[in-house]
């Protein structure tokens, strides 16, 4: 049995990213600590309810609790929290914030949230995303606000509602919003990033398992928040390459015809 097994016992979605194991290890410690504290305080409450129940011959105690057990418990909790923060959280955050992948097979894509859906833009065969600006957004012809004069964007394509990725390759996601604050929450990847209007944010991860999961909005964003869902689909690398090549060729053809 490992420390992180408790995560599965309470129904947490299995991890599907390379760095997710470290996140689950840290969460496992947190859940065990909370379990011990919860049981301990529950036992204490039961003892207190029984010992200090109403009695006909009750005697007042003007001194209260005289021991130091609670102080020791509080100090112990602080020490455990410091270990979790300094030993796990800070190193993991530093790695994800500073060590962005630079390998040639890295996929860089864009996720744009709006009330109440997600659109995903992919680079074409040149592996280069176009520049973009929210002022370029046109609901009918340019949902992502692409710079139509950027040559890198001629073969970019948009996949609304589904984030399709290859297993075993690092992914960098640029995250933004058209209207209010959203949050791109990829639970099995143990990754989430706020989508803030006017701010271009980023996150990265490396899928390690094939599968299909829900993408949710992790930030209350309005009356349609609960319905703001998308699909995360991780497929074999060969399948992804074939799909991306087909989508890129189709996008390039449309761009070329529109320019005539």
Short mmCIF file of C-alpha atoms in Angstrom, two decimals:
data_model
loop_
_atom_site.label_atom_id
_atom_site.label_comp_id
_atom_site.label_asym_id
_atom_site.label_seq_id
_atom_site.Cartn_x
_atom_site.Cartn_y
_atom_site.Cartn_z
CA UNK A 1 0.00 0.00 0.00
CA UNK A 2 1.29 3.46 -0.90
CA UNK A 3 0.55 6.86 0.59
CA UNK A 4 -1.50 7.91 -2.45
CA UNK A 5 -3.81 4.86 -2.33
CA UNK A 6 -6.19 6.84 -0.14
CA UNK A 7 -6.90 9.09 -3.13
CA UNK A 8 -8.45 6.17 -5.01
CA UNK A 9 -10.42 5.07 -1.95
CA UNK A 10 -12.19 8.43 -1.81
CA UNK A 11 -12.95 8.36 -5.54
CA UNK A 12 -10.30 10.63 -7.03
CA UNK A 13 -9.87 10.33 -10.81
CA UNK A 14 -6.79 8.19 -11.65
CA UNK A 15 -3.76 10.20 -12.71
CA UNK A 16 -2.84 10.30 -16.41
CA UNK A 17 0.15 12.68 -16.59
CA UNK A 18 3.85 12.41 -15.92
CA UNK A 19 3.98 14.93 -13.06
CA UNK A 20 0.64 13.84 -11.62
CA UNK A 21 2.20 11.15 -9.46
CA UNK A 22 3.98 13.79 -7.39
CA UNK A 23 0.74 15.72 -7.00
CA UNK A 24 -1.09 12.58 -5.86
CA UNK A 25 1.71 11.73 -3.43
CA UNK A 26 1.34 15.14 -1.80
CA UNK A 27 -2.46 14.87 -1.76
CA UNK A 28 -2.15 11.43 -0.20
CA UNK A 29 -0.23 12.90 2.75
CA UNK A 30 -2.85 15.63 3.11
CA UNK A 31 -5.72 13.14 3.09
CA UNK A 32 -4.03 10.87 5.67
CA UNK A 33 -3.36 13.82 7.97
CA UNK A 34 -6.97 15.00 7.63
CA UNK A 35 -8.22 11.45 8.31
CA UNK A 36 -6.15 11.17 11.50
CA UNK A 37 -7.18 14.64 12.68
CA UNK A 38 -10.83 13.96 11.86
CA UNK A 39 -10.86 10.70 13.80
CA UNK A 40 -8.94 12.23 16.69
CA UNK A 41 -11.21 15.22 17.08
CA UNK A 42 -14.32 13.04 16.68
CA UNK A 43 -13.16 10.80 19.53
CA UNK A 44 -12.39 13.86 21.63
CA UNK A 45 -15.85 15.30 21.00
CA UNK A 46 -17.51 12.02 22.00
CA UNK A 47 -15.50 11.94 25.25
CA UNK A 48 -16.31 15.60 25.94
CA UNK A 49 -20.04 15.09 25.29
CA UNK A 50 -20.11 12.12 27.66
CA UNK A 51 -17.93 13.56 30.39
CA UNK A 52 -19.57 16.96 30.50
CA UNK A 53 -23.15 15.86 29.96
CA UNK A 54 -25.81 17.40 32.13
CA UNK A 55 -26.05 15.71 35.57
CA UNK A 56 -28.04 16.46 38.70
CA UNK A 57 -24.90 16.53 40.83
CA UNK A 58 -22.73 18.51 38.40
CA UNK A 59 -19.71 20.26 39.92
CA UNK A 60 -18.33 23.41 38.31
CA UNK A 61 -14.70 23.37 37.15
CA UNK A 62 -13.18 26.84 37.20
CA UNK A 63 -9.79 25.83 35.81
CA UNK A 64 -10.65 23.97 32.62
CA UNK A 65 -8.25 21.77 30.70
CA UNK A 66 -4.78 21.64 32.28
CA UNK A 67 -2.81 19.47 29.85
CA UNK A 68 -0.66 20.45 26.86
CA UNK A 69 -1.85 17.78 24.42
CA UNK A 70 -3.69 20.21 22.17
CA UNK A 71 -0.65 22.45 21.91
CA UNK A 72 1.51 19.48 20.89
CA UNK A 73 -1.06 18.43 18.31
CA UNK A 74 -1.20 21.94 16.83
CA UNK A 75 2.62 22.10 16.64
CA UNK A 76 2.65 18.69 14.95
CA UNK A 77 0.10 19.82 12.36
CA UNK A 78 2.17 22.94 11.60
CA UNK A 79 5.30 20.81 11.12
CA UNK A 80 3.48 18.42 8.75
CA UNK A 81 2.09 21.35 6.75
CA UNK A 82 5.57 22.89 6.48
CA UNK A 83 6.95 19.58 5.19
CA UNK A 84 4.18 19.34 2.60
CA UNK A 85 4.71 22.93 1.49
CA UNK A 86 8.51 23.03 1.43
CA UNK A 87 9.17 19.40 0.57
CA UNK A 88 6.51 18.78 -2.06
CA UNK A 89 4.49 21.80 -3.16
CA UNK A 90 7.28 24.32 -3.77
CA UNK A 91 9.56 21.96 -5.77
CA UNK A 92 6.63 20.72 -7.87
CA UNK A 93 5.39 24.25 -8.53
CA UNK A 94 8.91 25.38 -9.44
CA UNK A 95 9.32 22.53 -11.92
CA UNK A 96 6.00 23.19 -13.63
CA UNK A 97 6.51 26.96 -13.68
CA UNK A 98 10.11 27.08 -14.91
CA UNK A 99 10.93 23.89 -16.80
CA UNK A 100 8.70 24.19 -19.85
CA UNK A 101 9.48 21.50 -22.49
CA UNK A 102 11.51 22.48 -25.53
CA UNK A 103 11.75 19.15 -27.36
CA UNK A 104 10.85 19.09 -31.10
CA UNK A 105 7.82 16.88 -30.47
CA UNK A 106 6.23 19.35 -28.04
CA UNK A 107 2.71 20.37 -29.02
CA UNK A 108 1.80 23.98 -28.40
CA UNK A 109 -1.91 24.73 -28.59
CA UNK A 110 -4.39 27.35 -27.44
CA UNK A 111 -7.54 27.05 -25.30
CA UNK A 112 -10.01 29.92 -25.41
CA UNK A 113 -12.93 30.00 -23.00
CA UNK A 114 -16.18 31.88 -23.33
CA UNK A 115 -19.65 31.69 -21.83
CA UNK A 116 -20.13 28.73 -21.89
CA UNK A 117 -17.79 26.59 -24.01
CA UNK A 118 -14.14 25.87 -24.86
CA UNK A 119 -12.47 26.14 -28.27
CA UNK A 120 -9.05 24.64 -28.98
CA UNK A 121 -6.63 25.87 -31.65
CA UNK A 122 -3.85 23.62 -32.94
CA UNK A 123 -0.75 24.40 -34.99
CA UNK A 124 -0.63 22.96 -38.47
CA UNK A 125 2.17 21.03 -40.12
CA UNK A 126 4.62 23.87 -39.36
CA UNK A 127 4.05 23.31 -35.59
CA UNK A 128 3.69 27.09 -35.17
CA UNK A 129 0.63 28.79 -33.72
CA UNK A 130 -0.52 32.06 -35.18
CA UNK A 131 -0.48 35.24 -33.13
CA UNK A 132 -3.90 36.35 -31.95
CA UNK A 133 -5.84 39.20 -30.44
CA UNK A 134 -9.32 39.26 -28.94
CA UNK A 135 -10.11 42.26 -31.14
CA UNK A 136 -9.89 39.91 -34.14
CA UNK A 137 -12.60 37.60 -32.82
CA UNK A 138 -15.50 37.08 -35.19
CA UNK A 139 -18.12 34.60 -34.05
CA UNK A 140 -18.74 33.36 -37.57
CA UNK A 141 -15.32 33.26 -39.23
CA UNK A 142 -12.62 33.73 -36.59
CA UNK A 143 -13.67 32.27 -33.25
CA UNK A 144 -10.08 32.26 -31.89
CA UNK A 145 -9.10 35.80 -32.89
CA UNK A 146 -6.25 34.64 -35.13
CA UNK A 147 -4.12 37.17 -36.95
CA UNK A 148 -5.22 36.36 -40.50
CA UNK A 149 -2.07 37.96 -41.91
CA UNK A 150 0.28 35.75 -39.89
CA UNK A 151 1.75 33.09 -42.23
CA UNK A 152 2.17 30.71 -39.27
CA UNK A 153 -1.59 30.53 -38.91
CA UNK A 154 -2.54 29.53 -42.45
CA UNK A 155 -2.63 25.85 -41.55
CA UNK A 156 -3.84 26.24 -37.94
CA UNK A 157 -7.13 24.52 -37.19
CA UNK A 158 -9.75 24.78 -34.46
CA UNK A 159 -11.39 21.84 -32.72
CA UNK A 160 -14.39 23.09 -30.71
CA UNK A 161 -15.35 21.19 -27.58
CA UNK A 162 -12.63 18.52 -27.73
CA UNK A 163 -8.99 18.68 -26.72
CA UNK A 164 -7.35 15.83 -28.62
CA UNK A 165 -3.77 14.96 -27.62
CA UNK A 166 -1.18 12.24 -28.25
CA UNK A 167 0.04 10.04 -25.43
CA UNK A 168 3.70 10.38 -24.43
CA UNK A 169 4.33 13.86 -25.86
CA UNK A 170 4.58 17.10 -23.86
CA UNK A 171 1.84 19.68 -24.38
CA UNK A 172 1.95 23.42 -23.72
CA UNK A 173 -1.47 25.08 -23.56
CA UNK A 174 -1.95 28.83 -23.91
CA UNK A 175 -5.10 29.70 -21.97
CA UNK A 176 -7.23 32.83 -22.35
CA UNK A 177 -10.83 34.04 -22.14
CA UNK A 178 -13.13 36.13 -24.30
CA UNK A 179 -15.35 37.44 -21.52
CA UNK A 180 -15.11 36.54 -17.81
CA UNK A 181 -12.70 34.47 -15.70
CA UNK A 182 -12.90 30.75 -16.48
CA UNK A 183 -10.60 27.91 -15.44
CA UNK A 184 -9.39 25.10 -17.69
CA UNK A 185 -9.41 22.13 -15.32
CA UNK A 186 -7.86 18.89 -16.61
CA UNK A 187 -8.37 16.66 -13.59
CA UNK A 188 -6.64 13.45 -14.80
CA UNK A 189 -3.63 15.54 -15.88
CA UNK A 190 -3.52 17.22 -12.44
CA UNK A 191 -3.37 20.53 -14.29
CA UNK A 192 -5.53 23.65 -14.20
CA UNK A 193 -5.10 27.25 -15.31
CA UNK A 194 -7.28 30.32 -14.96
CA UNK A 195 -8.48 31.84 -18.23
CA UNK A 196 -8.49 35.57 -17.49
CA UNK A 197 -9.63 38.28 -19.91
CA UNK A 198 -6.65 40.30 -21.12
CA UNK A 199 -4.12 37.80 -19.73
CA UNK A 200 -2.31 35.12 -21.74
CA UNK A 201 -1.57 32.27 -19.34
CA UNK A 202 0.18 28.95 -19.90
CA UNK A 203 0.42 25.46 -18.48
CA UNK A 204 2.07 22.21 -19.54
CA UNK A 205 1.90 18.48 -18.89
CA UNK A 206 2.74 15.17 -20.53
CA UNK A 207 -0.08 12.61 -20.94
CA UNK A 208 0.91 9.07 -19.99
CA UNK A 209 -2.39 7.23 -20.49
CA UNK A 210 -4.89 6.96 -23.32
CA UNK A 211 -8.50 7.68 -22.52
CA UNK A 212 -11.40 10.09 -22.59
CA UNK A 213 -12.36 12.42 -19.75
CA UNK A 214 -14.46 15.50 -19.09
CA UNK A 215 -12.93 18.95 -19.10
CA UNK A 216 -14.66 21.28 -16.65
CA UNK A 217 -14.58 24.96 -15.86
CA UNK A 218 -13.04 25.27 -12.40
CA UNK A 219 -14.16 28.87 -11.85
CA UNK A 220 -17.73 30.02 -11.24
CA UNK A 221 -18.41 32.00 -14.42
CA UNK A 222 -22.15 32.56 -14.66
CA UNK A 223 -25.52 30.80 -14.92
CA UNK A 224 -24.23 28.31 -17.51
CA UNK A 225 -21.13 27.35 -15.51
CA UNK A 226 -22.32 23.80 -14.79
CA UNK A 227 -22.83 23.12 -18.50
CA UNK A 228 -19.42 24.47 -19.56
CA UNK A 229 -17.88 21.12 -20.43
CA UNK A 230 -15.53 19.81 -23.07
CA UNK A 231 -13.82 16.49 -23.79
CA UNK A 232 -10.19 15.55 -23.21
CA UNK A 233 -9.17 12.70 -25.53
CA UNK A 234 -5.71 11.14 -25.40
CA UNK A 235 -4.94 8.83 -28.32
CA UNK A 236 -1.90 6.99 -29.72
CA UNK A 237 0.69 9.35 -31.22
CA UNK A 238 0.26 7.87 -34.70
CA UNK A 239 -3.51 8.42 -34.60
CA UNK A 240 -3.02 12.00 -33.46
CA UNK A 241 -0.46 12.73 -36.19
CA UNK A 242 -2.81 11.40 -38.87
CA UNK A 243 -5.73 13.41 -37.54
CA UNK A 244 -3.68 16.62 -37.19
CA UNK A 245 -2.26 16.24 -40.69
CA UNK A 246 -5.74 15.87 -42.15
CA UNK A 247 -7.14 18.83 -40.20
CA UNK A 248 -4.14 21.01 -41.09
CA UNK A 249 -4.47 20.27 -44.81
CA UNK A 250 -8.17 21.10 -44.71
CA UNK A 251 -7.52 24.38 -42.88
CA UNK A 252 -4.77 25.38 -45.33
CA UNK A 253 -7.07 24.66 -48.27
CA UNK A 254 -9.82 26.86 -46.84
CA UNK A 255 -7.37 29.69 -46.10
CA UNK A 256 -5.95 29.52 -49.62
CA UNK A 257 -9.38 29.55 -51.24
CA UNK A 258 -10.52 32.46 -49.06
CA UNK A 259 -7.48 34.49 -50.11
CA UNK A 260 -8.26 34.18 -53.82
#
